[in-house]
Coordinates of C-alpha atoms in Angstrom, one line a residue:
X1 CA 0.2 -0.3 0.1
X2 CA 1.4 3.5 -0.9
X3 CA 2.0 5.7 2.0
X4 CA -0.4 8.2 2.7
X5 CA -0.8 11.0 5.4
X6 CA -3.1 12.9 7.6
X7 CA -3.2 16.4 6.7
X8 CA -5.6 19.5 7.2
X9 CA -8.7 19.5 5.4
X10 CA -9.4 21.9 2.9
X11 CA -13.4 22.7 3.2
X12 CA -13.9 20.8 6.5
X13 CA -10.8 22.4 8.5
X14 CA -11.2 22.2 12.4
X15 CA -11.4 25.8 13.5
X16 CA -9.4 25.4 16.6
X17 CA -6.4 24.1 14.6
X18 CA -7.0 26.8 12.0
X19 CA -7.0 29.8 14.6
X20 CA -3.7 28.2 16.1
X21 CA -2.1 28.6 12.9
X22 CA -3.5 32.1 12.4
X23 CA -2.2 33.1 15.7
X24 CA 1.0 31.5 15.5
X25 CA 1.7 33.7 12.8
X26 CA 0.1 37.0 13.8
X27 CA 2.0 36.3 17.1
X28 CA 5.4 36.1 14.9
X29 CA 4.4 39.0 12.7
X30 CA 4.1 36.7 9.5
X31 CA 3.5 38.0 6.3
X32 CA 0.2 38.7 5.0
X33 CA -0.6 39.9 8.8
X34 CA -1.1 43.3 9.9
X35 CA -2.7 45.4 12.9
X36 CA -5.6 47.6 12.4
X37 CA -6.4 51.0 14.1
X38 CA -8.0 49.4 16.9
X39 CA -4.7 47.0 17.6
X40 CA -6.7 43.8 16.2
X41 CA -4.5 41.3 13.8
X42 CA -6.1 40.9 10.8
X43 CA -4.7 39.3 7.4
X44 CA -4.0 41.3 4.2
X45 CA -3.3 40.8 0.6
X46 CA -4.7 38.5 -2.4
X47 CA -7.8 36.9 -0.9
X48 CA -8.5 33.3 -2.1
X49 CA -11.4 33.1 -4.6
X50 CA -14.5 31.3 -3.8
X51 CA -14.9 30.8 -7.5
X52 CA -11.8 29.0 -8.1
X53 CA -12.7 25.1 -8.9
X54 CA -10.3 23.0 -6.9
X55 CA -9.6 20.9 -10.4
X56 CA -7.4 24.2 -11.5
X57 CA -5.2 24.4 -8.9
X58 CA -1.7 21.9 -8.3
X59 CA -3.4 20.0 -5.6
X60 CA -6.8 20.0 -6.2
X61 CA -6.9 22.3 -2.8
X62 CA -6.1 18.6 -1.0
X63 CA -5.4 19.1 2.6
X64 CA -1.9 19.9 3.8
X65 CA 0.3 19.4 7.0
X66 CA -0.3 22.6 9.7
X67 CA 3.2 22.3 11.5
X68 CA 4.8 25.4 11.9
X69 CA 8.4 26.5 12.0
X70 CA 9.7 27.8 15.6
X71 CA 8.5 30.7 16.6
X72 CA 10.8 33.9 17.3
X73 CA 7.9 35.2 19.5
X74 CA 6.3 33.2 22.5
X75 CA 4.3 30.3 21.1
X76 CA 0.2 30.8 21.0
X77 CA -1.3 28.2 23.8
X78 CA -2.3 25.2 21.4
X79 CA -5.1 23.6 21.8
X80 CA -5.0 20.0 23.6
X81 CA -3.4 17.2 21.8
X82 CA -2.1 19.8 18.6
X83 CA 1.6 19.8 17.8
X84 CA 2.2 23.6 16.3
X85 CA 6.1 23.8 16.9
X86 CA 8.6 21.4 15.4
X87 CA 12.0 20.5 16.8
X88 CA 15.0 22.7 16.6
X89 CA 16.3 20.2 13.7
X90 CA 13.5 21.7 11.0
X91 CA 16.0 24.1 9.3
X92 CA 17.8 21.0 8.0
X93 CA 16.5 19.9 4.9
X94 CA 17.3 16.3 3.4
X95 CA 20.1 16.6 0.7
X96 CA 18.5 15.3 -2.5
X97 CA 15.3 17.0 -1.9
X98 CA 17.5 20.5 -1.5
X99 CA 19.2 19.8 -4.2
X100 CA 15.8 19.4 -6.3
X101 CA 14.8 22.6 -5.2
X102 CA 18.1 24.1 -5.9
X103 CA 18.4 22.9 -9.4
X104 CA 15.1 23.6 -10.1
X105 CA 15.6 27.2 -9.2
X106 CA 18.5 27.3 -11.6
X107 CA 16.6 26.0 -14.3
X108 CA 13.8 28.5 -14.0
X109 CA 16.3 31.5 -13.5
X110 CA 17.7 30.4 -16.8
X111 CA 14.2 29.9 -18.5
X112 CA 11.9 32.4 -16.7
X113 CA 14.5 35.0 -15.2
X114 CA 11.8 37.6 -14.7
X115 CA 9.7 35.3 -12.6
X116 CA 12.5 35.5 -9.7
X117 CA 11.7 32.0 -8.5
X118 CA 13.4 31.3 -4.7
X119 CA 14.4 27.8 -4.1
X120 CA 13.4 28.5 -0.3
X121 CA 9.3 29.1 -1.9
X122 CA 9.8 25.2 -3.2
X123 CA 11.0 24.4 0.1
X124 CA 8.1 25.7 2.0
X125 CA 5.4 24.1 -0.2
X126 CA 7.5 20.9 -0.3
X127 CA 7.3 21.0 3.7
X128 CA 3.4 21.9 3.9
X129 CA 2.5 19.3 1.3
X130 CA 4.8 16.5 2.2
X131 CA 7.2 17.0 5.0
X132 CA 10.1 17.4 2.4
X133 CA 9.2 14.2 0.8
X134 CA 8.4 12.5 4.1
X135 CA 12.1 13.7 5.3
X136 CA 13.8 12.8 2.6
X137 CA 12.8 9.2 2.0
X138 CA 13.9 8.9 -1.6
X139 CA 16.6 6.9 -3.5
X140 CA 19.7 8.3 -5.5
X141 CA 17.4 9.2 -8.4
X142 CA 15.0 11.6 -6.0
X143 CA 12.3 8.8 -6.4
X144 CA 10.3 8.4 -3.4
X145 CA 10.8 5.3 -1.5
X146 CA 6.9 4.8 -1.2
X147 CA 4.2 6.6 -3.0
X148 CA 3.2 9.6 -1.3
X149 CA -0.8 10.0 -1.8
X150 CA -3.2 12.6 -0.3
X151 CA -6.9 11.2 0.6
X152 CA -9.5 10.6 -2.3
X153 CA -11.1 13.5 -3.7
X154 CA -14.5 12.2 -3.1
X155 CA -16.2 15.4 -1.7
X156 CA -16.0 13.5 1.8
X157 CA -14.8 16.9 3.4
X158 CA -12.3 17.6 0.2
X159 CA -12.9 18.6 -3.0
X160 CA -14.8 16.3 -5.3
X161 CA -12.8 15.0 -8.2
X162 CA -13.5 12.2 -10.3
X163 CA -10.8 10.1 -12.0
X164 CA -9.0 11.5 -14.6
X165 CA -5.9 9.2 -15.4
X166 CA -7.3 5.8 -14.9
X167 CA -5.2 5.5 -11.8
X168 CA -2.0 5.7 -13.4
X169 CA -0.5 8.1 -11.1
X170 CA -2.7 7.6 -7.7
X171 CA -3.7 3.9 -8.1
X172 CA -7.2 5.3 -7.8
X173 CA -9.8 4.6 -10.7
X174 CA -12.6 6.3 -9.0
X175 CA -11.4 9.8 -7.9
X176 CA -8.2 11.8 -8.2
X177 CA -5.8 12.0 -5.4
X178 CA -2.6 14.3 -4.8
X179 CA 0.5 12.4 -5.8
X180 CA 4.3 12.9 -4.8
X181 CA 6.5 15.3 -2.9
X182 CA 5.0 18.4 -4.4
X183 CA 1.3 16.9 -4.4
X184 CA 0.1 17.3 -8.0
X185 CA -2.9 16.0 -8.7
X186 CA -3.1 13.9 -12.1
X187 CA -4.9 16.0 -14.1
X188 CA -2.7 19.2 -13.5
X189 CA 0.3 17.0 -13.9
X190 CA -0.5 16.1 -17.1
X191 CA 0.3 19.5 -18.1
X192 CA 2.3 20.6 -15.4
X193 CA 4.8 17.9 -15.4
X194 CA 8.6 18.2 -16.2
X195 CA 11.3 15.6 -16.3
X196 CA 14.0 17.4 -13.8
X197 CA 16.4 14.9 -13.1
X198 CA 17.3 14.1 -17.1
X199 CA 15.9 10.4 -17.2
X200 CA 13.6 11.1 -20.0
X201 CA 10.0 10.4 -17.6
X202 CA 7.8 12.9 -15.7
X203 CA 7.3 10.9 -12.6
X204 CA 5.2 13.2 -9.7
X205 CA 6.8 10.8 -7.3
X206 CA 10.2 11.9 -8.5
X207 CA 11.5 14.9 -6.0
X208 CA 13.6 16.6 -9.2
X209 CA 10.5 16.4 -11.4
X210 CA 8.3 17.7 -9.0
X211 CA 10.3 20.3 -7.9
X212 CA 10.7 21.7 -11.5
X213 CA 7.2 21.2 -12.3
X214 CA 6.3 23.3 -9.3
X215 CA 8.6 26.1 -10.2
X216 CA 7.0 26.2 -13.5
X217 CA 3.5 26.0 -12.2
X218 CA 4.2 29.1 -10.1
X219 CA 6.1 31.0 -12.6
X220 CA 3.2 30.3 -15.5
X221 CA 1.4 33.5 -15.6
X222 CA 4.5 35.9 -16.0
X223 CA 4.0 36.7 -12.3
X224 CA 7.2 38.0 -10.6
X225 CA 7.5 36.4 -7.5
X226 CA 9.9 39.4 -5.7
X227 CA 6.7 40.8 -5.4
X228 CA 4.3 40.0 -3.1
X229 CA 1.3 40.4 -4.8
X230 CA 2.2 37.9 -7.4
X231 CA 3.8 35.6 -4.7
X232 CA 0.5 35.7 -3.1
X233 CA -1.2 34.9 -6.1
X234 CA 1.1 31.8 -6.9
X235 CA 0.5 30.5 -3.7
X236 CA -2.9 30.5 -3.5
X237 CA -3.1 29.2 -7.2
X238 CA -1.5 26.0 -5.9
X239 CA -3.8 25.9 -2.9
X240 CA -6.8 28.2 -2.8
X241 CA -6.6 28.7 1.2
X242 CA -5.6 32.1 3.1
X243 CA -4.4 29.6 6.0
X244 CA -2.4 27.9 3.4
X245 CA -1.0 31.2 2.3
X246 CA -0.3 32.3 5.6
X247 CA 1.6 28.7 6.4
X248 CA 3.7 28.9 3.3
X249 CA 4.9 32.4 3.9
X250 CA 6.3 31.5 7.3
X251 CA 8.1 28.6 6.3
X252 CA 9.5 30.8 3.4
X253 CA 10.7 33.2 5.8
X254 CA 12.1 31.0 7.9
X255 CA 13.9 29.0 5.1
X256 CA 15.3 32.6 3.9
X257 CA 17.3 33.2 6.9
X258 CA 19.2 29.8 6.9
X259 CA 19.1 26.3 6.3
X260 CA 21.2 23.3 6.0
X261 CA 21.6 19.8 4.3
X262 CA 21.1 16.8 6.2
X263 CA 21.5 13.2 5.4
X264 CA 18.2 11.7 3.3
X265 CA 15.9 9.9 5.5
X266 CA 16.7 11.8 8.4
X267 CA 14.3 14.6 8.3
X268 CA 11.6 15.6 11.0
X269 CA 8.2 13.8 9.9
X270 CA 5.1 16.1 10.2
X271 CA 2.8 15.8 13.3
X272 CA 0.6 18.6 12.6
X273 CA -3.1 17.1 11.2
X274 CA -6.9 17.5 11.4
X275 CA -9.0 17.6 15.1
X276 CA -9.8 14.3 14.7
X277 CA -6.9 12.6 14.8
X278 CA -7.4 10.1 12.3
X279 CA -4.3 10.4 10.6
X280 CA -3.4 9.2 7.1
X281 CA -6.6 9.7 5.3
X282 CA -8.7 10.7 8.1
X283 CA -12.0 9.7 8.7
X284 CA -14.4 12.3 9.4
X285 CA -15.6 12.8 13.3
X286 CA -19.7 12.1 14.0
X287 CA -19.9 15.9 14.7
X288 CA -22.8 18.1 13.4
X289 CA -20.4 19.9 10.9
X290 CA -19.2 16.7 9.3
X291 CA -20.3 15.9 5.7
X292 CA -22.9 12.8 5.9
X293 CA -21.0 11.2 2.7
X294 CA -19.1 8.0 2.9
X295 CA -15.9 8.4 4.4
X296 CA -12.2 7.4 2.8
X297 CA -11.0 4.4 4.4
X298 CA -8.8 5.0 7.3
X299 CA -4.9 4.2 7.3
X300 CA -3.1 1.8 8.7
X301 CA -2.5 2.2 12.7
X302 CA 0.4 -0.2 12.6
X303 CA 3.8 0.3 11.0
X304 CA 4.2 -0.9 7.2
X305 CA 6.9 -3.1 5.8
X306 CA 8.9 -1.5 3.4
X307 CA 6.8 0.0 0.1
X308 CA 4.0 0.4 2.5
X309 CA 2.6 3.2 4.3
X310 CA 4.9 5.0 6.7
X311 CA 5.2 4.0 10.4
X312 CA 3.4 6.3 13.0
X313 CA 0.9 7.6 10.4
X314 CA -2.0 6.1 12.3
X315 CA -0.9 7.1 15.6
X316 CA -2.8 10.3 17.9
X317 CA -1.1 12.4 20.2
X318 CA 2.7 13.5 20.1
X319 CA 5.1 13.7 17.1
X320 CA 5.5 10.7 14.7
X321 CA 8.5 8.5 15.6
X322 CA 11.3 7.8 13.1
X323 CA 10.7 4.4 11.7
X324 CA 13.2 1.8 13.2
X325 CA 16.1 1.1 11.0
X326 CA 15.1 -2.4 10.5
X327 CA 12.0 -1.6 9.0
X328 CA 13.6 -0.1 5.9
X329 CA 16.0 -1.9 3.8
X330 CA 19.5 -0.3 2.8
X331 CA 19.9 2.0 0.0
X332 CA 22.6 2.0 -2.5
X333 CA 23.6 5.3 -0.7
X334 CA 23.3 3.6 2.7
X335 CA 26.4 1.6 1.8
X336 CA 28.5 4.2 0.6
X337 CA 32.0 4.6 3.0
X338 CA 34.0 6.8 1.1
X339 CA 34.8 8.5 -2.5
X340 CA 37.7 7.8 -4.6
X341 CA 39.4 9.3 -7.4
X342 CA 38.9 7.5 -10.4
X343 CA 41.8 8.4 -12.5
X344 CA 41.2 12.3 -12.9
X345 CA 44.2 13.5 -14.9
X346 CA 45.7 17.2 -13.9
X347 CA 43.1 19.7 -14.4
X348 CA 44.8 22.7 -16.5
X349 CA 42.8 25.1 -18.6
X350 CA 43.8 28.4 -20.3
X351 CA 41.3 31.0 -19.2
X352 CA 37.6 31.1 -21.6
X353 CA 38.6 27.3 -22.4
X354 CA 36.8 24.2 -21.6
X355 CA 39.1 22.1 -19.6
X356 CA 40.3 18.7 -21.7
X357 CA 39.9 16.5 -18.6
X358 CA 36.8 15.6 -16.5
X359 CA 36.3 15.3 -12.9
X360 CA 35.8 11.7 -12.1
X361 CA 34.8 9.9 -8.5
X362 CA 33.8 6.6 -7.6
X363 CA 31.8 5.4 -4.8
X364 CA 32.8 2.3 -2.5
X365 CA 32.0 0.8 0.5
X366 CA 34.1 0.0 3.4
X367 CA 35.2 -3.3 1.4
X368 CA 36.3 -1.3 -2.0
X369 CA 33.5 -2.4 -3.5
X370 CA 31.6 0.0 -6.4
X371 CA 28.3 1.3 -5.8
X372 CA 25.9 1.9 -8.5
X373 CA 22.8 4.1 -8.6
X374 CA 24.5 6.8 -6.0
X375 CA 24.3 10.4 -6.7
X376 CA 27.6 12.3 -6.1
X377 CA 27.5 16.0 -6.0
X378 CA 30.3 18.4 -7.5
X379 CA 30.8 21.6 -6.2
X380 CA 33.3 24.6 -7.4
X381 CA 34.7 26.4 -4.4
X382 CA 37.5 29.2 -4.1
X383 CA 37.7 32.5 -5.4
X384 CA 36.8 31.7 -9.3
X385 CA 34.4 32.5 -12.0
X386 CA 34.9 28.7 -13.4
X387 CA 31.5 26.6 -13.8
X388 CA 30.7 23.5 -15.1
X389 CA 29.3 23.0 -18.8
X390 CA 25.7 23.4 -17.7
X391 CA 26.5 27.0 -16.5
X392 CA 26.1 26.2 -12.9
X393 CA 29.1 25.6 -9.9
X394 CA 27.2 22.7 -9.1
X395 CA 26.5 19.3 -10.6
X396 CA 24.7 15.8 -9.5
X397 CA 25.6 12.8 -11.1
X398 CA 24.5 9.4 -10.6
X399 CA 27.5 6.7 -10.4
X400 CA 27.1 4.2 -13.1
X401 CA 27.4 0.3 -12.9
X402 CA 31.1 0.6 -11.9
X403 CA 30.2 3.2 -9.0
X404 CA 32.2 6.1 -11.3
X405 CA 30.1 9.4 -11.6
X406 CA 31.7 11.7 -14.0
X407 CA 31.1 15.4 -13.9
X408 CA 30.3 17.8 -16.5
X409 CA 33.3 19.3 -18.2
X410 CA 34.8 22.7 -16.4
X411 CA 34.7 25.7 -18.7
X412 CA 37.1 28.3 -17.2
X413 CA 36.4 31.8 -16.6
X414 CA 38.7 34.6 -16.8
X415 CA 39.9 34.4 -13.2
X416 CA 43.2 32.9 -13.0
X417 CA 44.9 30.6 -10.5
X418 CA 43.8 27.6 -8.6
X419 CA 40.4 26.7 -7.3
X420 CA 38.9 23.7 -5.8
X421 CA 36.2 21.0 -7.1
X422 CA 34.4 18.9 -4.0
X423 CA 32.9 15.8 -4.7
X424 CA 30.6 14.5 -2.0
X425 CA 27.8 11.9 -1.5
X426 CA 24.2 13.3 -1.7
X427 CA 22.5 11.9 1.3
X428 CA 25.2 10.5 3.0
X429 CA 27.7 12.1 5.5
X430 CA 31.0 10.7 4.4
X431 CA 34.3 12.7 3.7
X432 CA 34.1 14.9 0.5
X433 CA 36.7 14.1 -2.1
X434 CA 38.5 17.5 -3.4
X435 CA 40.0 18.2 -7.1
X436 CA 42.3 21.2 -7.6
X437 CA 42.2 22.7 -11.0
X438 CA 44.4 25.6 -12.2
X439 CA 43.5 28.4 -14.9
X440 CA 46.4 30.0 -16.6
X441 CA 46.1 32.9 -18.6
X442 CA 44.9 33.5 -22.2
X443 CA 48.1 32.9 -24.5
X444 CA 49.3 33.0 -27.8
X445 CA 52.2 31.0 -29.7
X446 CA 52.2 32.7 -33.0
X447 CA 51.9 36.3 -34.2
X448 CA 51.8 37.5 -37.8
X449 CA 51.0 41.1 -39.4
X450 CA 47.8 41.2 -41.6
X451 CA 49.4 43.2 -44.1
X452 CA 52.6 43.6 -45.9
X453 CA 52.9 46.9 -46.7
X454 CA 56.1 48.6 -45.6
X455 CA 56.0 50.8 -43.1
X456 CA 57.7 54.3 -43.7
X457 CA 57.4 57.8 -42.6
X458 CA 59.2 61.1 -42.9
X459 CA 60.8 62.9 -40.3
X460 CA 58.5 64.7 -38.1
X461 CA 55.5 63.3 -39.8
X462 CA 53.0 59.9 -38.9
X463 CA 52.6 56.7 -40.7
X464 CA 50.1 56.4 -42.9
X465 CA 49.3 52.6 -42.2
X466 CA 48.9 51.3 -38.6
X467 CA 50.3 48.2 -37.5
X468 CA 47.6 45.2 -37.0
X469 CA 48.6 41.7 -36.1
X470 CA 46.7 38.3 -35.5
X471 CA 47.3 35.8 -32.5
X472 CA 46.8 32.2 -32.6
X473 CA 47.4 29.6 -30.3
X474 CA 47.9 26.0 -31.9
X475 CA 46.5 27.4 -35.0
X476 CA 43.2 28.5 -33.6
X477 CA 42.3 32.2 -32.8
X478 CA 43.7 33.5 -29.7
X479 CA 41.0 35.8 -28.2
X480 CA 41.5 38.3 -25.4
X481 CA 45.3 37.7 -25.0
X482 CA 47.2 40.3 -23.4
X483 CA 49.9 42.2 -25.3
X484 CA 52.6 44.8 -25.4
X485 CA 54.2 46.7 -28.1
X486 CA 57.5 48.5 -27.4
X487 CA 59.8 50.1 -29.6
X488 CA 63.1 48.7 -28.8
X489 CA 66.7 49.9 -29.6
X490 CA 67.7 46.8 -31.3
X491 CA 67.1 43.0 -32.3
X492 CA 69.4 42.0 -29.7
X493 CA 68.4 45.0 -27.3
X494 CA 64.8 44.8 -26.3
X495 CA 65.2 48.2 -24.1
X496 CA 62.8 50.7 -24.8
X497 CA 64.3 53.1 -27.7
X498 CA 64.2 56.8 -26.7
X499 CA 64.6 58.0 -30.1
X500 CA 62.5 57.5 -33.7
X501 CA 58.7 56.5 -34.1
X502 CA 56.5 56.7 -31.0
X503 CA 52.8 56.4 -29.6
X504 CA 51.0 59.4 -28.0
X505 CA 49.2 58.9 -24.6
X506 CA 46.1 60.3 -23.8
X507 CA 47.8 63.9 -23.1
X508 CA 49.7 63.7 -26.8
X509 CA 52.7 63.0 -25.4
X510 CA 55.5 60.7 -27.0
X511 CA 55.6 57.3 -25.6
X512 CA 57.2 54.1 -27.0
X513 CA 55.9 51.3 -24.8
X514 CA 51.9 50.2 -24.5
X515 CA 50.6 48.1 -22.1
X516 CA 47.0 46.7 -21.3
X517 CA 46.5 45.9 -24.8
X518 CA 44.4 42.6 -25.6
X519 CA 43.4 40.9 -28.9
X520 CA 39.9 40.7 -29.9
X521 CA 37.3 38.2 -30.6
X522 CA 39.5 37.0 -34.0
X523 CA 42.4 37.4 -32.5
X524 CA 43.2 40.5 -34.1
X525 CA 45.2 43.4 -32.3
X526 CA 45.3 47.1 -34.0
X527 CA 47.8 49.4 -32.5
X528 CA 47.6 53.2 -32.2
X529 CA 48.8 55.4 -34.9
X530 CA 52.3 56.0 -34.9
X531 CA 54.5 59.4 -35.4
X532 CA 58.2 60.0 -36.0
X533 CA 60.7 62.6 -34.7
X534 CA 63.5 64.2 -36.7
X535 CA 65.4 61.2 -36.5
X536 CA 66.0 59.0 -39.3
X537 CA 66.8 55.7 -40.1
X538 CA 65.5 51.8 -39.4
X539 CA 63.7 51.4 -36.2
X540 CA 62.2 47.9 -34.9
X541 CA 58.4 47.5 -33.0
X542 CA 58.1 44.1 -30.8
X543 CA 54.8 43.3 -30.0
X544 CA 54.7 40.5 -27.5
X545 CA 51.8 38.3 -25.9
X546 CA 51.2 36.1 -23.1
X547 CA 52.2 32.5 -24.1
X548 CA 55.5 33.7 -25.5
X549 CA 54.5 34.8 -28.9
X550 CA 56.7 37.7 -30.4
X551 CA 56.7 39.8 -33.5
X552 CA 59.3 42.4 -34.7
X553 CA 58.1 44.9 -37.1
X554 CA 60.5 47.1 -39.1
X555 CA 60.1 50.8 -39.4
X556 CA 61.7 53.3 -41.6
X557 CA 62.0 57.3 -41.3
X558 CA 63.9 59.0 -44.0
X559 CA 63.2 62.5 -45.6
X560 CA 61.4 62.0 -48.9
X561 CA 63.0 61.7 -52.0
X562 CA 63.1 65.0 -54.2
X563 CA 62.0 63.7 -57.5
X564 CA 64.8 65.0 -60.4
X565 CA 64.4 68.2 -62.0
X566 CA 63.0 68.2 -65.4
X567 CA 65.6 69.2 -68.0
X568 CA 64.6 72.3 -70.4
X569 CA 63.4 71.6 -74.0
X570 CA 64.3 73.8 -77.0
X571 CA 61.4 75.3 -78.7
X572 CA 61.6 75.1 -82.3
X573 CA 62.1 78.2 -84.1
X574 CA 59.3 79.8 -86.2
X575 CA 60.1 79.5 -90.1
X576 CA 61.1 82.2 -91.9

């Protein structure tokens, strides 16, 4: 049986729980809560629309967890049996889940930069919807170890949404249920689903797919989530409830203040639920406010076997316990003892180039056995603008059958020097593996003039043609290469000459050495105009680049030749 969970009902919310949530938000000055002129706490901003069909939301307005983050101000007095403040460890987010949120943010930053989607918003929604995939119970590929299903949306205290997927996603051929860590209903997933981990599938049970889908869903109307009004609209479109909006905003604010990565499967399980304490798929209590239609089946009240419902879902009272290790078979990630270098060669590249070598690491058990299907994260650290070929400084890769994970190619920026790439196992606290990479400055090994016209000038004049050269490196264009140009004394004396041709500085004064030159995107470098003083003779201009390429150009200063005078011709005498 797939794992189901008890959550606050949309449309049948217990007023006591709702009051606790709102009071807690008000006490902590939560977003969307202000004080009116009489000193009363009131909610403000975008209101839920009663006309919005549940089927048009991401979750079908399904129930959600009501756990609140720790409050900075004193906690409100909760109702008996209602837990509103989780443990201090709530700041931690399971490693694979956190990686999925950040990867989705990066993808949206590229495809929809105007949306300004923060990964903390995905984390806030993920916390409220599934308790961060049930505390990070996912495999190395990001798929939940057991399905996370909401209750039947059969109208019994919830929305009434008949089956739309023949049970393909939720296993229910009569009614739809919210599915996966971000709780999409099948009809929404059909158009909103995304492939976030590049495996060619769109699986609502995969946290990478679900997080990317949630990001696109929240950004679908050209909303700018940096604006509070648009942020409110986006959250309400996910679940059309003011209490939901306030709760998500509370977690968003909490995660923005700081969070950290924890191993997969060690996250805190949600404890907040509806007032009847029914646990998973709660059965309505026989009160006047309870709908009379048939109730969905109750969830098991005993811990399940692997692949079934999560332990503790059917209990009541205090926080749900973490399942004993023996109830869940170890995942490949659990068996990793260390990482080994898998034969990475020396990492050196010129600024702006792609590193020829790729970083590879192998995951191994304590006995040295390779571990496949483990996610290894590669992170670029240090003072560098280098990135992976994906454009990001972080990349997560699954190990292959030999236990090896190969990072995307590194691409050097303009910053030169050393930096570090650290490999770590996602969801496992084992020592990282560091790789040192070096970026050298752009270089050229050949310089050549683009023209062959002799460079001559008369004393006190200016050269008619400018000197232009082209730089190459191993036959390819050498762009953005630093260069200097110096008028030297002789071929065997590279000191700056003090007479003959010269350049002019910004003030028009003679200079005979130029620094800070750089070739353009085509490897070309055109020098400023050259002038000559009154000294005649043959002079040398030497151009040198990083990498050792040099070119010596000959310049001549000579007086203009005077054309020979024409001899007078005798005029014929007129005939007599």
